[in-house]
Amino acid sequence: MLVGMTLEDLVRLRRARDVMDRDYARPLDVPALARVALMSPGHFSRSFRAAFGETPYNYLMTRRVERAKALLRRGDMNVTEVCLAVGSTSLGSFSSRFTELVGETPSAYRARRHEAGAAIPACVAKIRTRPVRIGEAKSAAAS
């Protein structure tokens, strides 16, 4: 168990993470998520990072980019529609984060072919297509 964290704390953090997984398209912020976890915003942010290895904001944006990738692969929505569908309110911020995590712009991702992954089961595709920050991918490859 993490130092200074009780099992009850971990359960509450998991509850907040489940809200992000389920309601990623809703406006979610640290104070709202902290209320779900029954913690102060500062304590929630520190505890979430200690438990899951990333900030609540980064976790939420990764979920949004994962969903955006799926919507862009379908090809029936433009980038702005996808941006709004996944809960982002700024096209510029969404595009910057998408590019940071995926390594290409949302438009470039949407434009390229995605048939190679069509036969992969959804549970495997989720892991294989999970966005990873470019710096993390390079350091993992070097290990």
PDB file of C-alpha atoms in Angstrom:
ATOM      1  CA  MET A   1       0.000   0.000   0.000  1.00  0.00           C
ATOM      2  CA  LEU A   2       1.178   3.540  -0.609  1.00  0.00           C
ATOM      3  CA  VAL A   3       2.774   5.241   2.371  1.00  0.00           C
ATOM      4  CA  GLY A   4       0.273   7.283   4.376  1.00  0.00           C
ATOM      5  CA  MET A   5      -2.703   6.165   2.266  1.00  0.00           C
ATOM      6  CA  THR A   6      -5.455   3.980   3.649  1.00  0.00           C
ATOM      7  CA  LEU A   7      -7.459   1.411   1.742  1.00  0.00           C
ATOM      8  CA  GLU A   8     -10.438   3.753   2.124  1.00  0.00           C
ATOM      9  CA  ASP A   9      -8.443   6.565   0.442  1.00  0.00           C
ATOM     10  CA  LEU A  10      -7.625   4.273  -2.492  1.00  0.00           C
ATOM     11  CA  VAL A  11     -11.276   3.275  -2.846  1.00  0.00           C
ATOM     12  CA  ARG A  12     -12.320   6.938  -2.959  1.00  0.00           C
ATOM     13  CA  LEU A  13      -9.589   7.775  -5.488  1.00  0.00           C
ATOM     14  CA  ARG A  14     -10.722   4.863  -7.649  1.00  0.00           C
ATOM     15  CA  ARG A  15     -14.292   6.178  -7.465  1.00  0.00           C
ATOM     16  CA  ALA A  16     -13.109   9.552  -8.803  1.00  0.00           C
ATOM     17  CA  ARG A  17     -11.063   7.838 -11.529  1.00  0.00           C
ATOM     18  CA  ASP A  18     -14.147   5.816 -12.506  1.00  0.00           C
ATOM     19  CA  VAL A  19     -16.075   9.096 -12.866  1.00  0.00           C
ATOM     20  CA  MET A  20     -13.374  10.337 -15.260  1.00  0.00           C
ATOM     21  CA  ASP A  21     -13.526   7.091 -17.245  1.00  0.00           C
ATOM     22  CA  ARG A  22     -17.305   7.187 -17.500  1.00  0.00           C
ATOM     23  CA  ASP A  23     -18.044  10.920 -17.712  1.00  0.00           C
ATOM     24  CA  TYR A  24     -14.952  12.174 -19.593  1.00  0.00           C
ATOM     25  CA  ALA A  25     -17.134  14.317 -21.890  1.00  0.00           C
ATOM     26  CA  ARG A  26     -18.675  16.270 -18.993  1.00  0.00           C
ATOM     27  CA  PRO A  27     -16.989  19.366 -17.608  1.00  0.00           C
ATOM     28  CA  LEU A  28     -14.839  17.881 -14.832  1.00  0.00           C
ATOM     29  CA  ASP A  29     -12.384  19.761 -12.685  1.00  0.00           C
ATOM     30  CA  VAL A  30     -10.282  18.941  -9.646  1.00  0.00           C
ATOM     31  CA  PRO A  31     -12.711  20.434  -7.088  1.00  0.00           C
ATOM     32  CA  ALA A  32     -15.602  18.360  -8.492  1.00  0.00           C
ATOM     33  CA  LEU A  33     -13.510  15.186  -8.553  1.00  0.00           C
ATOM     34  CA  ALA A  34     -12.200  15.902  -5.050  1.00  0.00           C
ATOM     35  CA  ARG A  35     -15.808  16.056  -3.820  1.00  0.00           C
ATOM     36  CA  VAL A  36     -16.399  12.586  -5.310  1.00  0.00           C
ATOM     37  CA  ALA A  37     -13.343  11.341  -3.399  1.00  0.00           C
ATOM     38  CA  LEU A  38     -14.385  13.218  -0.227  1.00  0.00           C
ATOM     39  CA  MET A  39     -11.047  15.050  -0.128  1.00  0.00           C
ATOM     40  CA  SER A  40      -9.831  18.618  -0.392  1.00  0.00           C
ATOM     41  CA  PRO A  41      -8.698  19.543  -3.932  1.00  0.00           C
ATOM     42  CA  GLY A  42      -5.023  19.757  -2.957  1.00  0.00           C
ATOM     43  CA  HIS A  43      -5.027  16.470  -1.065  1.00  0.00           C
ATOM     44  CA  PHE A  44      -6.943  14.808  -3.892  1.00  0.00           C
ATOM     45  CA  SER A  45      -4.445  15.964  -6.541  1.00  0.00           C
ATOM     46  CA  ARG A  46      -1.427  14.819  -4.516  1.00  0.00           C
ATOM     47  CA  SER A  47      -3.037  11.503  -3.587  1.00  0.00           C
ATOM     48  CA  PHE A  48      -4.229  10.809  -7.126  1.00  0.00           C
ATOM     49  CA  ARG A  49      -0.741  11.366  -8.517  1.00  0.00           C
ATOM     50  CA  ALA A  50       0.813   9.177  -5.828  1.00  0.00           C
ATOM     51  CA  ALA A  51      -1.688   6.377  -6.473  1.00  0.00           C
ATOM     52  CA  PHE A  52      -1.909   6.466 -10.277  1.00  0.00           C
ATOM     53  CA  GLY A  53       1.331   8.092 -11.405  1.00  0.00           C
ATOM     54  CA  GLU A  54      -0.182  11.113 -13.143  1.00  0.00           C
ATOM     55  CA  THR A  55      -2.233  14.164 -12.300  1.00  0.00           C
ATOM     56  CA  PRO A  56      -6.036  14.033 -12.498  1.00  0.00           C
ATOM     57  CA  TYR A  57      -5.932  16.472 -15.439  1.00  0.00           C
ATOM     58  CA  ASN A  58      -3.459  14.336 -17.394  1.00  0.00           C
ATOM     59  CA  TYR A  59      -5.495  11.209 -16.709  1.00  0.00           C
ATOM     60  CA  LEU A  60      -8.699  12.886 -17.897  1.00  0.00           C
ATOM     61  CA  MET A  61      -7.055  14.264 -21.033  1.00  0.00           C
ATOM     62  CA  THR A  62      -5.662  10.830 -21.866  1.00  0.00           C
ATOM     63  CA  ARG A  63      -9.188   9.384 -21.628  1.00  0.00           C
ATOM     64  CA  ARG A  64     -10.483  12.162 -23.890  1.00  0.00           C
ATOM     65  CA  VAL A  65      -7.740  11.594 -26.456  1.00  0.00           C
ATOM     66  CA  GLU A  66      -8.386   7.829 -26.419  1.00  0.00           C
ATOM     67  CA  ARG A  67     -12.040   8.452 -27.205  1.00  0.00           C
ATOM     68  CA  ALA A  68     -11.159  11.098 -29.792  1.00  0.00           C
ATOM     69  CA  LYS A  69      -8.915   8.614 -31.591  1.00  0.00           C
ATOM     70  CA  ALA A  70     -11.826   6.168 -31.854  1.00  0.00           C
ATOM     71  CA  LEU A  71     -14.161   8.869 -33.185  1.00  0.00           C
ATOM     72  CA  LEU A  72     -11.559  10.113 -35.679  1.00  0.00           C
ATOM     73  CA  ARG A  73     -10.958   6.564 -36.960  1.00  0.00           C
ATOM     74  CA  ARG A  74     -14.664   6.282 -37.786  1.00  0.00           C
ATOM     75  CA  GLY A  75     -14.253   9.301 -40.062  1.00  0.00           C
ATOM     76  CA  ASP A  76     -17.824  10.596 -39.849  1.00  0.00           C
ATOM     77  CA  MET A  77     -17.004  13.614 -37.642  1.00  0.00           C
ATOM     78  CA  ASN A  78     -14.645  16.493 -38.234  1.00  0.00           C
ATOM     79  CA  VAL A  79     -11.985  17.469 -35.687  1.00  0.00           C
ATOM     80  CA  THR A  80     -14.075  20.263 -34.151  1.00  0.00           C
ATOM     81  CA  GLU A  81     -17.042  17.931 -33.651  1.00  0.00           C
ATOM     82  CA  VAL A  82     -14.771  15.324 -32.049  1.00  0.00           C
ATOM     83  CA  CYS A  83     -13.194  17.962 -29.815  1.00  0.00           C
ATOM     84  CA  LEU A  84     -16.600  18.966 -28.476  1.00  0.00           C
ATOM     85  CA  ALA A  85     -17.860  15.373 -28.266  1.00  0.00           C
ATOM     86  CA  VAL A  86     -15.062  14.379 -25.890  1.00  0.00           C
ATOM     87  CA  GLY A  87     -15.599  17.345 -23.582  1.00  0.00           C
ATOM     88  CA  SER A  88     -12.887  19.747 -24.701  1.00  0.00           C
ATOM     89  CA  THR A  89     -13.940  23.356 -25.025  1.00  0.00           C
ATOM     90  CA  SER A  90     -10.876  24.693 -26.828  1.00  0.00           C
ATOM     91  CA  LEU A  91      -9.931  23.304 -30.228  1.00  0.00           C
ATOM     92  CA  GLY A  92      -6.403  24.690 -29.861  1.00  0.00           C
ATOM     93  CA  SER A  93      -5.807  23.075 -26.456  1.00  0.00           C
ATOM     94  CA  PHE A  94      -7.361  19.814 -27.617  1.00  0.00           C
ATOM     95  CA  SER A  95      -5.206  19.722 -30.763  1.00  0.00           C
ATOM     96  CA  SER A  96      -2.050  20.524 -28.807  1.00  0.00           C
ATOM     97  CA  ARG A  97      -2.702  17.785 -26.250  1.00  0.00           C
ATOM     98  CA  PHE A  98      -3.712  15.289 -28.948  1.00  0.00           C
ATOM     99  CA  THR A  99      -0.499  16.002 -30.871  1.00  0.00           C
ATOM    100  CA  GLU A 100       1.576  15.718 -27.674  1.00  0.00           C
ATOM    101  CA  LEU A 101       0.079  12.317 -26.813  1.00  0.00           C
ATOM    102  CA  VAL A 102      -0.324  10.782 -30.262  1.00  0.00           C
ATOM    103  CA  GLY A 103       2.561  12.331 -32.174  1.00  0.00           C
ATOM    104  CA  GLU A 104       0.446  13.740 -34.999  1.00  0.00           C
ATOM    105  CA  THR A 105      -2.336  16.281 -35.332  1.00  0.00           C
ATOM    106  CA  PRO A 106      -5.965  15.175 -35.068  1.00  0.00           C
ATOM    107  CA  SER A 107      -6.454  16.051 -38.764  1.00  0.00           C
ATOM    108  CA  ALA A 108      -3.469  13.940 -39.823  1.00  0.00           C
ATOM    109  CA  TYR A 109      -4.660  11.068 -37.624  1.00  0.00           C
ATOM    110  CA  ARG A 110      -8.149  11.262 -39.115  1.00  0.00           C
ATOM    111  CA  ALA A 111      -6.800  11.398 -42.686  1.00  0.00           C
ATOM    112  CA  ARG A 112      -4.622   8.285 -42.545  1.00  0.00           C
ATOM    113  CA  ARG A 113      -5.833   4.724 -43.013  1.00  0.00           C
ATOM    114  CA  HIS A 114      -6.744   2.642 -39.960  1.00  0.00           C
ATOM    115  CA  GLU A 115      -7.731  -0.722 -41.456  1.00  0.00           C
ATOM    116  CA  ALA A 116      -4.736  -2.539 -39.940  1.00  0.00           C
ATOM    117  CA  GLY A 117      -6.291  -2.301 -36.475  1.00  0.00           C
ATOM    118  CA  ALA A 118      -9.821  -3.201 -37.562  1.00  0.00           C
ATOM    119  CA  ALA A 119      -9.442  -6.922 -36.775  1.00  0.00           C
ATOM    120  CA  ILE A 120      -7.940  -6.354 -33.311  1.00  0.00           C
ATOM    121  CA  PRO A 121     -10.349  -7.066 -30.412  1.00  0.00           C
ATOM    122  CA  ALA A 122     -11.471  -3.899 -28.618  1.00  0.00           C
ATOM    123  CA  CYS A 123      -9.793  -4.889 -25.331  1.00  0.00           C
ATOM    124  CA  VAL A 124      -6.419  -5.214 -27.099  1.00  0.00           C
ATOM    125  CA  ALA A 125      -6.956  -2.132 -29.265  1.00  0.00           C
ATOM    126  CA  LYS A 126      -7.560  -0.026 -26.162  1.00  0.00           C
ATOM    127  CA  ILE A 127      -4.159  -0.964 -24.772  1.00  0.00           C
ATOM    128  CA  ARG A 128      -2.362  -0.779 -28.141  1.00  0.00           C
ATOM    129  CA  THR A 129      -3.788   2.622 -29.069  1.00  0.00           C
ATOM    130  CA  ARG A 130      -3.530   4.222 -25.602  1.00  0.00           C
ATOM    131  CA  PRO A 131      -1.962   7.650 -26.008  1.00  0.00           C
ATOM    132  CA  VAL A 132       1.499   7.961 -24.500  1.00  0.00           C
ATOM    133  CA  ARG A 133       3.329  11.249 -24.136  1.00  0.00           C
ATOM    134  CA  ILE A 134       6.154  11.438 -26.671  1.00  0.00           C
ATOM    135  CA  GLY A 135       8.851  11.780 -23.975  1.00  0.00           C
ATOM    136  CA  GLU A 136       7.514   8.711 -22.140  1.00  0.00           C
ATOM    137  CA  ALA A 137       7.521   6.650 -25.340  1.00  0.00           C
ATOM    138  CA  LYS A 138      11.150   7.515 -26.074  1.00  0.00           C
ATOM    139  CA  SER A 139      12.323   6.721 -22.541  1.00  0.00           C
ATOM    140  CA  ALA A 140      10.376   3.414 -22.538  1.00  0.00           C
ATOM    141  CA  ALA A 141      11.934   2.427 -25.870  1.00  0.00           C
ATOM    142  CA  ALA A 142      15.421   3.186 -24.544  1.00  0.00           C
ATOM    143  CA  SER A 143      14.908   0.918 -21.494  1.00  0.00           C
TER     144      SER A 143
END
